[in-house]
Tab-separated table of C-alpha atoms in Angstrom:
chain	number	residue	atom	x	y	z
A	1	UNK	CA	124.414	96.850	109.484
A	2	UNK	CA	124.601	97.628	105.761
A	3	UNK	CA	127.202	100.094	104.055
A	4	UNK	CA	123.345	102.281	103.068
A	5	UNK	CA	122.746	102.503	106.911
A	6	UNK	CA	126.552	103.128	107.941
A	7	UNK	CA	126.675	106.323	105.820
A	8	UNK	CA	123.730	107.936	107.270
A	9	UNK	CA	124.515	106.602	111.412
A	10	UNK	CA	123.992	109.810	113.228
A	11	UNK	CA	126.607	111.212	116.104
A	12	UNK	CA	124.749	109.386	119.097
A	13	UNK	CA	124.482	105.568	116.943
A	14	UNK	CA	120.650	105.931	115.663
A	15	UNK	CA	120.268	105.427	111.821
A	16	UNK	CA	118.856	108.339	110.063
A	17	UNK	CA	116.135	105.459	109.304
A	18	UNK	CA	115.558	104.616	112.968
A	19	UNK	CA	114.967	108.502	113.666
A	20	UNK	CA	112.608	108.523	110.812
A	21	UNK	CA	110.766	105.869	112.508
A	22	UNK	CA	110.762	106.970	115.944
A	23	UNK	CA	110.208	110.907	114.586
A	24	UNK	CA	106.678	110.104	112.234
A	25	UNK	CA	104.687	108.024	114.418
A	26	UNK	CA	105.438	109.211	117.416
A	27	UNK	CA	104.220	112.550	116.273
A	28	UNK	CA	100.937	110.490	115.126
A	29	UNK	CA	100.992	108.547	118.407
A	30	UNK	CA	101.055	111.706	120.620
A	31	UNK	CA	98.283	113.688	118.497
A	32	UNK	CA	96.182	110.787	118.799
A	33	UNK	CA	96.728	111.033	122.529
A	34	UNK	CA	95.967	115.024	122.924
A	35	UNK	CA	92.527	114.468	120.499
A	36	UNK	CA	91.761	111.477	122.669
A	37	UNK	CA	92.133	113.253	125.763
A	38	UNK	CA	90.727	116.575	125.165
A	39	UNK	CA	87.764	114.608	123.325
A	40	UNK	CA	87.566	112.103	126.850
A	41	UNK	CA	87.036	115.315	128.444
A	42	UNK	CA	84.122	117.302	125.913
A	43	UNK	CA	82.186	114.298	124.816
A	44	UNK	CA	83.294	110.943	127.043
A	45	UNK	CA	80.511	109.245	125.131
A	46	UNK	CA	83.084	108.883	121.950
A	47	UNK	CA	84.551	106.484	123.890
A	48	UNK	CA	81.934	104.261	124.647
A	49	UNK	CA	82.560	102.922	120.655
A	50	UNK	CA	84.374	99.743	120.125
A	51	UNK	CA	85.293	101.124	116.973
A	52	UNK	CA	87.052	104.241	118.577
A	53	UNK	CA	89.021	102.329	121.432
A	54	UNK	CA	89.868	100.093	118.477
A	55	UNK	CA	91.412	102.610	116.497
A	56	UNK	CA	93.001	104.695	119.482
A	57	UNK	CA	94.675	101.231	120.921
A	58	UNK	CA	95.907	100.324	117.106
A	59	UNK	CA	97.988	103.571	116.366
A	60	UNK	CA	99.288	103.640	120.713
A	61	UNK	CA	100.459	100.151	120.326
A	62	UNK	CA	101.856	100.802	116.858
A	63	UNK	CA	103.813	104.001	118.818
A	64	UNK	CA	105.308	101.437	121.647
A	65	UNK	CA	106.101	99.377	118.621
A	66	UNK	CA	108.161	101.936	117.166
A	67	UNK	CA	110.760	102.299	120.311
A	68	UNK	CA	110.839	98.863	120.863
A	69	UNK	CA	111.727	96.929	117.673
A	70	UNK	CA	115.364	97.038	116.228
A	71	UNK	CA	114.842	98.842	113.635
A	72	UNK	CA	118.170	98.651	112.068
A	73	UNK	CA	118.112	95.052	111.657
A	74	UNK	CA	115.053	94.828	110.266
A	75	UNK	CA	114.650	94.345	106.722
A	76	UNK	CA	113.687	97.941	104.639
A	77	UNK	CA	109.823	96.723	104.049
A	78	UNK	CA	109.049	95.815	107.708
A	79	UNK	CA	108.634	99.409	109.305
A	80	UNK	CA	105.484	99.448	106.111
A	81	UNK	CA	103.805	97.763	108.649
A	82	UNK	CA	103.209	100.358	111.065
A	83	UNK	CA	101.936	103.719	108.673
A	84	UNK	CA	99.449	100.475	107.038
A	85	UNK	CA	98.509	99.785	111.099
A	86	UNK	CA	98.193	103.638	111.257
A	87	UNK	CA	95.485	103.718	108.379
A	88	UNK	CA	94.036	101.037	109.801
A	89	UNK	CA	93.615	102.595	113.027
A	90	UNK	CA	93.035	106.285	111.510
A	91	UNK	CA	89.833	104.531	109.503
A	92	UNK	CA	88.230	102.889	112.788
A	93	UNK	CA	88.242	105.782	114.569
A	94	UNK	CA	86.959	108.200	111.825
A	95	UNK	CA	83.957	105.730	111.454
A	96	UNK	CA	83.242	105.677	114.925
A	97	UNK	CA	83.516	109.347	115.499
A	98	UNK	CA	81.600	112.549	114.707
A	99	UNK	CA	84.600	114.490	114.832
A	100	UNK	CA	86.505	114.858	111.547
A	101	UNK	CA	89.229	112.350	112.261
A	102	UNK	CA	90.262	111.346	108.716
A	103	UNK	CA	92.984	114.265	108.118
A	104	UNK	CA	95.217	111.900	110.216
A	105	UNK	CA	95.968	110.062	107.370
A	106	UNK	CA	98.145	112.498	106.094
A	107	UNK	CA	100.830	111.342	108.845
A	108	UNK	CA	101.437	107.794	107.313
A	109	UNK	CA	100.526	109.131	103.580
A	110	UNK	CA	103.410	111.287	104.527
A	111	UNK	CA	105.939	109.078	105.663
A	112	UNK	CA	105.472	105.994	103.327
A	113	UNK	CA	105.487	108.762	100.425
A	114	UNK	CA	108.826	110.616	101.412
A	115	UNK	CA	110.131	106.533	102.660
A	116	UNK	CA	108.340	104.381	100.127
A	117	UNK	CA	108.190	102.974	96.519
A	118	UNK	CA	104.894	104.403	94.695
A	119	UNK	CA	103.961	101.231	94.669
A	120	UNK	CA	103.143	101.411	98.747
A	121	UNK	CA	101.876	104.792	98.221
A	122	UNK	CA	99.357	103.509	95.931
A	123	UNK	CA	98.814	100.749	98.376
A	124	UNK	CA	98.467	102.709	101.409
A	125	UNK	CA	95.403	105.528	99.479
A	126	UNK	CA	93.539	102.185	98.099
A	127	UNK	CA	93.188	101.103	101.784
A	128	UNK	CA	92.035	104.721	102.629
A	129	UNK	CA	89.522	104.383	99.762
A	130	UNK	CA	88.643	101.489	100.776
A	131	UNK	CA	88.176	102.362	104.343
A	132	UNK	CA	85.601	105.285	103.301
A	133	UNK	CA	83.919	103.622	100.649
A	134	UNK	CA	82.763	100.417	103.089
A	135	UNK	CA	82.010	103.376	106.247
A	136	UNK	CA	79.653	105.326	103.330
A	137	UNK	CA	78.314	101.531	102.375
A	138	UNK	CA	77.377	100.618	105.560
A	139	UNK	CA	76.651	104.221	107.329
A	140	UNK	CA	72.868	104.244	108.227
A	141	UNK	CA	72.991	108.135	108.479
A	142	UNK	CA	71.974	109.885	105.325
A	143	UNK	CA	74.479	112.185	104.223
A	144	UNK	CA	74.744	116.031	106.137
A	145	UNK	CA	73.548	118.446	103.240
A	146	UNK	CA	76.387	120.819	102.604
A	147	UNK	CA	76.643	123.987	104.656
A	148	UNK	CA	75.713	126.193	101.442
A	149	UNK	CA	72.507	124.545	101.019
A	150	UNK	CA	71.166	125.487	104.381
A	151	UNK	CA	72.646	128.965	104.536
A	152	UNK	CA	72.683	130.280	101.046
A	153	UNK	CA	69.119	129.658	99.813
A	154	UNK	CA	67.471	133.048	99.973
């Protein structure tokens, strides 16, 4: 353990950086589970997309991760991997979904900002980008006209 991680051990052994861990994407991995379930209960038919079980399995299995890797001997770039699986994950199921998924990405935009160098932060909104630029590219749905359009015309 290094001197950095000593300092900050907390009364019952856990590094302040382990609880960080555990404490972001679990919160991620259990909203995931609510919206899955209550949306398993109102349209079941959500489910029937690869590209939702995809994205559901990614960020569950990046949750288990989270309890079961040793954290504290990890190097300080390794737990980068899971908010990156998390955007991953986050971007198949908003393109598979009519639902308005995407404002999960502010858990891992949150935790590699507060955790990470600007440099991942950068990193981590490219891949968002990216992830809704090649769902607009290669959505055969015309856009939804804005709400105003329809309602405010006289």
């Amino acid at each position: 353990m290094s001197a950095r991680d000593a300092q900050f051990r907390d009364v019952d052994g856990a590094t302040m950086r382990v609880r960080s861990i555990w404490l972001t994407q679990l919160s991620l991995g259990v909203s995931i589970i609510i919206i899955s379930v209550v949306a398993l209960g109102y349209e079941p038919e959500l489910f029937e997309s690869w590209l939702m079980l995809t994205g559901v399995a990614i960020v569950v299995a990046a949750a288990a991760a989270t309890l079961v890797i040793p954290w504290a001997r990890t190097p300080r770039w390794v737990p980068l991997i899971i908010p990156f699986a998390d955007i991953v994950g986050i971007g198949f199921m908003s393109a598979s979904s009519i639902l308005p998924l995407g404002f999960f990405w502010v858990f891992p935009i949150m935790w590699i900002g507060l955790h990470f160098t600007r440099w991942a932060l950068a990193a981590a909104v490219a891949t968002i980008a990216a992830s809704l630029l090649t769902e607009a590219a290669t959505s055969t749905e015309p856009p939804e006209p804005s709400n105003c359009s329809r309602f405010c015309s006289a």
